Amino acid sequence: MSLEEEFANVPEEVRWEGRYIVAKTRGRWEYVSRARNIRAAVILAIDEGHIILVEQFRVPLGRPSLEMPAGLIGDLDGSEGEDAELAAARELEEETGYRSGRMENLGEFYSSPGMVTETFTMFRAHDLVKVGEGGGTEGEGITVHRVPLAEFDRFIADKRAAGYGIDVRMLMLLGARIPELR
């Protein structure tokens, strides 16, 4: 019997619910979802041969993490149904200090489909203009990195060697450097 057949008629049960996440089971399967239909936006921001990345301490990892700019959509009270493109533009400016002239929707993706139902919409930011310092909102402590694409692999390796967590979305950029993947 396939997993699809095994779980087709098994009800989903909520085991614990917080403000942002919900722990669930379906039969023997355990997984996590975002609460209140919250989604995420992730932004691929390349400016004149440089990729814009963010670094911030992540409590679940217990260390800093290197990531693409990103943020939640519809997480604030009263922002239910927030437009993903507007949220992405807002998060890009808050976190990095860059404003995008145009956002291109690259599609919806799942971050870890065997364990989390969370989806994120990937946006490509075009026509970037530096309008501020970035750093995120109060308490986020975001550091902005403007990394030459030609030095990206070394930058990631150096951060990994320094003990940083590296977001899985970096594979998209590392994979582009593997000849068989082009």
Short mmCIF file of N, CA and C in Angstrom, two decimals, residues 1-148:
data_model
loop_
_atom_site.label_atom_id
_atom_site.label_comp_id
_atom_site.label_asym_id
_atom_site.label_seq_id
_atom_site.Cartn_x
_atom_site.Cartn_y
_atom_site.Cartn_z
N MET A 1 0.85 -1.18 0.00
CA MET A 1 0.00 0.00 0.00
C MET A 1 0.90 1.24 0.00
N SER A 2 0.57 2.21 -0.84
CA SER A 2 1.34 3.45 -0.91
C SER A 2 0.99 4.37 0.26
N LEU A 3 1.86 5.35 0.52
CA LEU A 3 1.56 6.34 1.57
C LEU A 3 0.27 7.08 1.25
N GLU A 4 0.07 7.41 -0.01
CA GLU A 4 -1.15 8.12 -0.40
C GLU A 4 -2.39 7.31 -0.05
N GLU A 5 -2.36 6.01 -0.33
CA GLU A 5 -3.50 5.15 -0.01
C GLU A 5 -3.65 4.97 1.50
N GLU A 6 -2.53 4.81 2.20
CA GLU A 6 -2.56 4.60 3.64
C GLU A 6 -3.17 5.78 4.39
N PHE A 7 -2.88 7.01 3.93
CA PHE A 7 -3.32 8.19 4.67
C PHE A 7 -4.51 8.91 4.05
N ALA A 8 -5.08 8.37 2.98
CA ALA A 8 -6.18 9.04 2.27
C ALA A 8 -7.36 9.37 3.17
N ASN A 9 -7.72 8.50 4.08
CA ASN A 9 -8.90 8.71 4.91
C ASN A 9 -8.58 8.89 6.39
N VAL A 10 -7.32 9.17 6.69
CA VAL A 10 -6.92 9.37 8.09
C VAL A 10 -7.05 10.86 8.41
N PRO A 11 -7.81 11.21 9.44
CA PRO A 11 -7.99 12.65 9.75
C PRO A 11 -6.73 13.29 10.34
N GLU A 12 -6.56 14.54 10.04
CA GLU A 12 -5.47 15.33 10.59
C GLU A 12 -5.86 15.77 12.00
N GLU A 13 -4.93 15.65 12.95
CA GLU A 13 -5.19 16.07 14.33
C GLU A 13 -4.19 17.13 14.76
N VAL A 14 -4.70 18.19 15.38
CA VAL A 14 -3.84 19.24 15.92
C VAL A 14 -3.39 18.80 17.30
N ARG A 15 -2.07 18.75 17.53
CA ARG A 15 -1.50 18.33 18.81
C ARG A 15 -1.13 19.53 19.68
N TRP A 16 -0.74 20.64 19.02
CA TRP A 16 -0.35 21.85 19.73
C TRP A 16 -0.43 23.00 18.75
N GLU A 17 -0.88 24.16 19.22
CA GLU A 17 -0.97 25.32 18.35
C GLU A 17 -0.45 26.55 19.07
N GLY A 18 0.46 27.25 18.41
CA GLY A 18 0.99 28.51 18.91
C GLY A 18 0.54 29.64 18.00
N ARG A 19 1.12 30.81 18.18
CA ARG A 19 0.75 31.97 17.36
C ARG A 19 1.20 31.81 15.91
N TYR A 20 2.33 31.13 15.67
CA TYR A 20 2.88 31.04 14.32
C TYR A 20 2.95 29.63 13.75
N ILE A 21 2.98 28.59 14.60
CA ILE A 21 3.06 27.22 14.09
C ILE A 21 2.05 26.31 14.77
N VAL A 22 1.76 25.20 14.08
CA VAL A 22 0.83 24.19 14.57
C VAL A 22 1.48 22.82 14.37
N ALA A 23 1.57 22.03 15.44
CA ALA A 23 2.07 20.66 15.33
C ALA A 23 0.89 19.74 15.09
N LYS A 24 1.02 18.86 14.09
CA LYS A 24 -0.10 18.01 13.69
C LYS A 24 0.35 16.56 13.53
N THR A 25 -0.62 15.66 13.57
CA THR A 25 -0.39 14.26 13.21
C THR A 25 -1.49 13.82 12.26
N ARG A 26 -1.15 12.88 11.45
CA ARG A 26 -2.10 12.17 10.59
C ARG A 26 -1.66 10.72 10.67
N GLY A 27 -2.37 9.94 11.50
CA GLY A 27 -1.93 8.57 11.77
C GLY A 27 -0.58 8.60 12.46
N ARG A 28 0.40 7.90 11.91
CA ARG A 28 1.75 7.83 12.50
C ARG A 28 2.65 8.97 12.03
N TRP A 29 2.17 9.83 11.14
CA TRP A 29 2.98 10.90 10.56
C TRP A 29 2.87 12.17 11.39
N GLU A 30 4.00 12.79 11.72
CA GLU A 30 4.05 14.04 12.47
C GLU A 30 4.59 15.14 11.57
N TYR A 31 3.99 16.33 11.65
CA TYR A 31 4.47 17.44 10.84
C TYR A 31 4.02 18.76 11.43
N VAL A 32 4.53 19.84 10.86
CA VAL A 32 4.25 21.19 11.36
C VAL A 32 3.70 22.04 10.23
N SER A 33 2.78 22.94 10.57
CA SER A 33 2.21 23.89 9.61
C SER A 33 2.31 25.30 10.18
N ARG A 34 2.19 26.28 9.32
CA ARG A 34 2.07 27.67 9.77
C ARG A 34 0.64 27.87 10.25
N ALA A 35 0.48 28.64 11.30
CA ALA A 35 -0.84 28.97 11.82
C ALA A 35 -1.49 30.06 10.96
N ARG A 36 -2.78 30.13 10.98
CA ARG A 36 -3.56 31.22 10.38
C ARG A 36 -3.28 31.44 8.89
N ASN A 37 -2.91 30.39 8.16
CA ASN A 37 -2.63 30.49 6.72
C ASN A 37 -1.50 31.46 6.39
N ILE A 38 -0.57 31.65 7.31
CA ILE A 38 0.59 32.50 7.06
C ILE A 38 1.48 31.80 6.04
N ARG A 39 2.00 32.58 5.11
CA ARG A 39 2.93 32.06 4.11
C ARG A 39 4.22 32.87 4.20
N ALA A 40 5.16 32.58 3.33
CA ALA A 40 6.42 33.31 3.33
C ALA A 40 6.76 33.77 1.91
N ALA A 41 7.54 34.83 1.85
CA ALA A 41 8.09 35.32 0.59
C ALA A 41 9.60 35.32 0.73
N VAL A 42 10.29 34.84 -0.30
CA VAL A 42 11.75 34.82 -0.34
C VAL A 42 12.15 35.62 -1.57
N ILE A 43 13.20 36.43 -1.44
CA ILE A 43 13.56 37.33 -2.52
C ILE A 43 14.98 37.06 -3.01
N LEU A 44 15.09 36.78 -4.31
CA LEU A 44 16.37 36.68 -4.99
C LEU A 44 16.68 38.08 -5.50
N ALA A 45 17.67 38.72 -4.88
CA ALA A 45 18.01 40.11 -5.22
C ALA A 45 19.45 40.17 -5.72
N ILE A 46 19.60 40.43 -7.01
CA ILE A 46 20.92 40.55 -7.63
C ILE A 46 21.05 41.96 -8.18
N ASP A 47 22.12 42.63 -7.77
CA ASP A 47 22.35 44.03 -8.14
C ASP A 47 23.74 44.18 -8.75
N GLU A 48 23.79 44.44 -10.03
CA GLU A 48 25.05 44.70 -10.72
C GLU A 48 26.12 43.65 -10.40
N GLY A 49 25.76 42.38 -10.58
CA GLY A 49 26.72 41.30 -10.37
C GLY A 49 26.96 40.91 -8.93
N HIS A 50 26.13 41.42 -8.02
CA HIS A 50 26.23 41.10 -6.59
C HIS A 50 24.90 40.53 -6.12
N ILE A 51 24.96 39.52 -5.26
CA ILE A 51 23.74 39.02 -4.64
C ILE A 51 23.62 39.64 -3.26
N ILE A 52 22.39 40.01 -2.90
CA ILE A 52 22.12 40.61 -1.60
C ILE A 52 21.63 39.49 -0.67
N LEU A 53 22.37 39.27 0.40
CA LEU A 53 22.05 38.23 1.37
C LEU A 53 21.88 38.86 2.75
N VAL A 54 21.23 38.13 3.64
CA VAL A 54 21.08 38.59 5.01
C VAL A 54 21.59 37.53 5.97
N GLU A 55 22.06 38.01 7.09
CA GLU A 55 22.57 37.16 8.16
C GLU A 55 21.84 37.55 9.43
N GLN A 56 21.35 36.56 10.15
CA GLN A 56 20.75 36.84 11.45
C GLN A 56 20.80 35.61 12.32
N PHE A 57 20.82 35.84 13.62
CA PHE A 57 20.83 34.74 14.59
C PHE A 57 19.47 34.04 14.53
N ARG A 58 19.50 32.71 14.44
CA ARG A 58 18.27 31.92 14.42
C ARG A 58 18.22 31.04 15.66
N VAL A 59 17.26 31.29 16.52
CA VAL A 59 17.14 30.58 17.79
C VAL A 59 17.08 29.07 17.61
N PRO A 60 16.27 28.52 16.67
CA PRO A 60 16.24 27.05 16.54
C PRO A 60 17.60 26.43 16.20
N LEU A 61 18.46 27.18 15.50
CA LEU A 61 19.78 26.67 15.15
C LEU A 61 20.81 26.96 16.24
N GLY A 62 20.54 27.98 17.04
CA GLY A 62 21.49 28.40 18.07
C GLY A 62 22.74 29.06 17.49
N ARG A 63 22.59 29.61 16.30
CA ARG A 63 23.72 30.26 15.63
C ARG A 63 23.20 31.17 14.52
N PRO A 64 24.09 32.01 13.96
CA PRO A 64 23.66 32.85 12.85
C PRO A 64 23.43 32.01 11.60
N SER A 65 22.57 32.50 10.76
CA SER A 65 22.23 31.83 9.51
C SER A 65 22.38 32.80 8.36
N LEU A 66 22.85 32.30 7.23
CA LEU A 66 22.98 33.10 6.02
C LEU A 66 21.82 32.73 5.10
N GLU A 67 21.09 33.75 4.65
CA GLU A 67 19.85 33.51 3.92
C GLU A 67 19.62 34.56 2.84
N MET A 68 18.66 34.27 1.97
CA MET A 68 18.15 35.29 1.08
C MET A 68 17.15 36.12 1.91
N PRO A 69 16.95 37.38 1.56
CA PRO A 69 15.94 38.15 2.28
C PRO A 69 14.59 37.44 2.19
N ALA A 70 13.83 37.47 3.28
CA ALA A 70 12.55 36.76 3.30
C ALA A 70 11.69 37.32 4.43
N GLY A 71 10.43 36.97 4.39
CA GLY A 71 9.55 37.39 5.47
C GLY A 71 8.20 36.73 5.35
N LEU A 72 7.42 36.87 6.40
CA LEU A 72 6.09 36.28 6.45
C LEU A 72 5.07 37.18 5.78
N ILE A 73 4.08 36.54 5.20
CA ILE A 73 2.97 37.21 4.53
C ILE A 73 1.73 37.01 5.39
N GLY A 74 1.10 38.10 5.79
CA GLY A 74 -0.15 37.99 6.55
C GLY A 74 0.04 37.59 8.00
N ASP A 75 1.20 37.86 8.57
CA ASP A 75 1.45 37.45 9.95
C ASP A 75 0.98 38.45 10.99
N LEU A 76 0.80 39.70 10.59
CA LEU A 76 0.36 40.72 11.53
C LEU A 76 -1.16 40.77 11.61
N ASP A 77 -1.68 41.04 12.79
CA ASP A 77 -3.13 41.16 12.94
C ASP A 77 -3.65 42.21 11.96
N GLY A 78 -4.68 41.85 11.23
CA GLY A 78 -5.27 42.76 10.26
C GLY A 78 -4.65 42.67 8.88
N SER A 79 -3.60 41.83 8.73
CA SER A 79 -2.95 41.72 7.42
C SER A 79 -3.30 40.40 6.71
N GLU A 80 -4.34 39.73 7.18
CA GLU A 80 -4.78 38.51 6.54
C GLU A 80 -5.09 38.82 5.07
N GLY A 81 -4.68 37.95 4.17
CA GLY A 81 -4.93 38.17 2.75
C GLY A 81 -3.94 39.14 2.12
N GLU A 82 -2.84 39.47 2.81
CA GLU A 82 -1.85 40.39 2.28
C GLU A 82 -1.32 39.88 0.94
N ASP A 83 -1.10 40.78 0.01
CA ASP A 83 -0.57 40.45 -1.30
C ASP A 83 0.89 40.02 -1.16
N ALA A 84 1.24 38.87 -1.72
CA ALA A 84 2.60 38.32 -1.58
C ALA A 84 3.65 39.23 -2.20
N GLU A 85 3.37 39.82 -3.34
CA GLU A 85 4.35 40.70 -3.99
C GLU A 85 4.62 41.96 -3.16
N LEU A 86 3.57 42.52 -2.58
CA LEU A 86 3.75 43.70 -1.73
C LEU A 86 4.53 43.33 -0.47
N ALA A 87 4.23 42.17 0.10
CA ALA A 87 4.96 41.71 1.29
C ALA A 87 6.44 41.50 0.97
N ALA A 88 6.72 40.92 -0.19
CA ALA A 88 8.11 40.69 -0.60
C ALA A 88 8.86 42.01 -0.75
N ALA A 89 8.22 42.98 -1.38
CA ALA A 89 8.85 44.30 -1.56
C ALA A 89 9.11 44.96 -0.21
N ARG A 90 8.15 44.87 0.70
CA ARG A 90 8.30 45.43 2.04
C ARG A 90 9.44 44.77 2.79
N GLU A 91 9.49 43.44 2.75
CA GLU A 91 10.53 42.70 3.46
C GLU A 91 11.91 42.99 2.88
N LEU A 92 12.02 43.09 1.56
CA LEU A 92 13.30 43.40 0.93
C LEU A 92 13.84 44.73 1.44
N GLU A 93 12.99 45.74 1.47
CA GLU A 93 13.43 47.06 1.92
C GLU A 93 13.75 47.07 3.41
N GLU A 94 12.89 46.43 4.24
CA GLU A 94 13.13 46.39 5.68
C GLU A 94 14.45 45.70 6.01
N GLU A 95 14.68 44.55 5.38
CA GLU A 95 15.83 43.74 5.73
C GLU A 95 17.14 44.22 5.10
N THR A 96 17.07 44.72 3.86
CA THR A 96 18.31 45.01 3.13
C THR A 96 18.54 46.48 2.83
N GLY A 97 17.49 47.30 2.89
CA GLY A 97 17.63 48.71 2.50
C GLY A 97 17.54 48.92 1.01
N TYR A 98 17.20 47.88 0.24
CA TYR A 98 17.04 48.00 -1.21
C TYR A 98 15.56 48.01 -1.57
N ARG A 99 15.20 48.85 -2.52
CA ARG A 99 13.85 48.90 -3.07
C ARG A 99 13.91 48.33 -4.49
N SER A 100 12.93 47.55 -4.82
CA SER A 100 12.86 46.92 -6.13
C SER A 100 11.94 47.71 -7.05
N GLY A 101 12.38 47.92 -8.29
CA GLY A 101 11.52 48.56 -9.28
C GLY A 101 10.45 47.62 -9.79
N ARG A 102 10.76 46.32 -9.73
CA ARG A 102 9.81 45.32 -10.22
C ARG A 102 10.10 43.99 -9.55
N MET A 103 9.03 43.29 -9.16
CA MET A 103 9.16 41.96 -8.58
C MET A 103 8.60 40.93 -9.57
N GLU A 104 9.37 39.90 -9.79
CA GLU A 104 8.95 38.81 -10.69
C GLU A 104 8.65 37.58 -9.84
N ASN A 105 7.45 37.04 -9.95
CA ASN A 105 7.04 35.86 -9.20
C ASN A 105 7.63 34.63 -9.88
N LEU A 106 8.48 33.89 -9.18
CA LEU A 106 9.11 32.69 -9.72
C LEU A 106 8.39 31.41 -9.32
N GLY A 107 7.34 31.52 -8.51
CA GLY A 107 6.54 30.36 -8.16
C GLY A 107 6.53 30.05 -6.68
N GLU A 108 5.72 29.06 -6.36
CA GLU A 108 5.55 28.62 -4.98
C GLU A 108 6.35 27.34 -4.77
N PHE A 109 7.01 27.25 -3.61
CA PHE A 109 7.86 26.11 -3.30
C PHE A 109 7.61 25.66 -1.86
N TYR A 110 8.00 24.43 -1.56
CA TYR A 110 7.90 23.87 -0.21
C TYR A 110 9.29 23.77 0.39
N SER A 111 9.42 24.20 1.64
CA SER A 111 10.75 24.26 2.25
C SER A 111 11.28 22.90 2.70
N SER A 112 10.46 22.05 3.26
CA SER A 112 10.89 20.72 3.71
C SER A 112 9.66 19.82 3.73
N PRO A 113 9.20 19.34 2.54
CA PRO A 113 7.89 18.72 2.43
C PRO A 113 7.67 17.43 3.21
N GLY A 114 8.70 16.82 3.74
CA GLY A 114 8.50 15.63 4.55
C GLY A 114 8.16 15.93 5.99
N MET A 115 8.29 17.21 6.37
CA MET A 115 8.12 17.55 7.78
C MET A 115 7.30 18.82 7.99
N VAL A 116 7.23 19.70 6.98
CA VAL A 116 6.60 21.01 7.14
C VAL A 116 5.70 21.28 5.95
N THR A 117 4.48 21.76 6.20
CA THR A 117 3.59 22.11 5.09
C THR A 117 3.85 23.51 4.56
N GLU A 118 4.74 24.26 5.22
CA GLU A 118 5.00 25.66 4.84
C GLU A 118 5.40 25.79 3.37
N THR A 119 4.82 26.79 2.74
CA THR A 119 5.21 27.15 1.38
C THR A 119 5.84 28.53 1.40
N PHE A 120 6.62 28.81 0.38
CA PHE A 120 7.12 30.16 0.19
C PHE A 120 7.01 30.49 -1.29
N THR A 121 6.77 31.76 -1.57
CA THR A 121 6.76 32.24 -2.93
C THR A 121 8.10 32.92 -3.17
N MET A 122 8.79 32.49 -4.22
CA MET A 122 10.09 33.06 -4.56
C MET A 122 9.87 34.21 -5.54
N PHE A 123 10.47 35.35 -5.22
CA PHE A 123 10.42 36.52 -6.09
C PHE A 123 11.83 36.88 -6.52
N ARG A 124 11.95 37.35 -7.75
CA ARG A 124 13.21 37.93 -8.24
C ARG A 124 13.01 39.43 -8.25
N ALA A 125 13.85 40.14 -7.52
CA ALA A 125 13.77 41.61 -7.46
C ALA A 125 14.61 42.20 -8.59
N HIS A 126 14.01 43.09 -9.36
CA HIS A 126 14.69 43.75 -10.48
C HIS A 126 14.83 45.25 -10.20
N ASP A 127 15.78 45.87 -10.87
CA ASP A 127 15.95 47.33 -10.82
C ASP A 127 16.09 47.83 -9.38
N LEU A 128 17.07 47.29 -8.67
CA LEU A 128 17.27 47.63 -7.26
C LEU A 128 17.86 49.02 -7.09
N VAL A 129 17.39 49.71 -6.05
CA VAL A 129 17.89 51.02 -5.67
C VAL A 129 18.13 50.98 -4.16
N LYS A 130 19.31 51.38 -3.72
CA LYS A 130 19.62 51.41 -2.29
C LYS A 130 18.96 52.65 -1.69
N VAL A 131 18.04 52.45 -0.72
CA VAL A 131 17.30 53.55 -0.12
C VAL A 131 17.50 53.65 1.39
N GLY A 132 18.22 52.69 1.98
CA GLY A 132 18.43 52.71 3.42
C GLY A 132 19.47 51.69 3.82
N GLU A 133 19.61 51.52 5.11
CA GLU A 133 20.63 50.61 5.64
C GLU A 133 20.13 49.18 5.79
N GLY A 134 18.82 48.99 5.88
CA GLY A 134 18.29 47.65 6.14
C GLY A 134 18.48 47.29 7.60
N GLY A 135 18.57 46.01 7.88
CA GLY A 135 18.76 45.55 9.25
C GLY A 135 17.51 44.99 9.88
N GLY A 136 16.37 45.12 9.18
CA GLY A 136 15.12 44.56 9.69
C GLY A 136 14.43 45.47 10.68
N THR A 137 13.44 44.92 11.33
CA THR A 137 12.68 45.66 12.34
C THR A 137 13.37 45.50 13.69
N GLU A 138 12.88 46.20 14.67
CA GLU A 138 13.44 46.19 16.03
C GLU A 138 13.68 44.77 16.52
N GLY A 139 14.92 44.48 16.90
CA GLY A 139 15.26 43.20 17.49
C GLY A 139 15.66 42.11 16.51
N GLU A 140 15.53 42.34 15.20
CA GLU A 140 15.91 41.29 14.26
C GLU A 140 17.42 41.16 14.11
N GLY A 141 18.14 42.27 14.23
CA GLY A 141 19.59 42.22 14.18
C GLY A 141 20.14 41.67 12.87
N ILE A 142 19.59 42.08 11.77
CA ILE A 142 20.00 41.58 10.46
C ILE A 142 21.23 42.32 9.96
N THR A 143 22.20 41.56 9.47
CA THR A 143 23.37 42.10 8.79
C THR A 143 23.20 41.84 7.31
N VAL A 144 23.42 42.88 6.49
CA VAL A 144 23.26 42.77 5.04
C VAL A 144 24.62 42.50 4.41
N HIS A 145 24.64 41.57 3.47
CA HIS A 145 25.85 41.26 2.71
C HIS A 145 25.57 41.47 1.23
N ARG A 146 26.45 42.20 0.57
CA ARG A 146 26.40 42.40 -0.89
C ARG A 146 27.61 41.67 -1.44
N VAL A 147 27.37 40.47 -1.97
CA VAL A 147 28.44 39.55 -2.32
C VAL A 147 28.59 39.46 -3.84
N PRO A 148 29.80 39.69 -4.36
CA PRO A 148 30.01 39.50 -5.80
C PRO A 148 29.68 38.06 -6.19
#
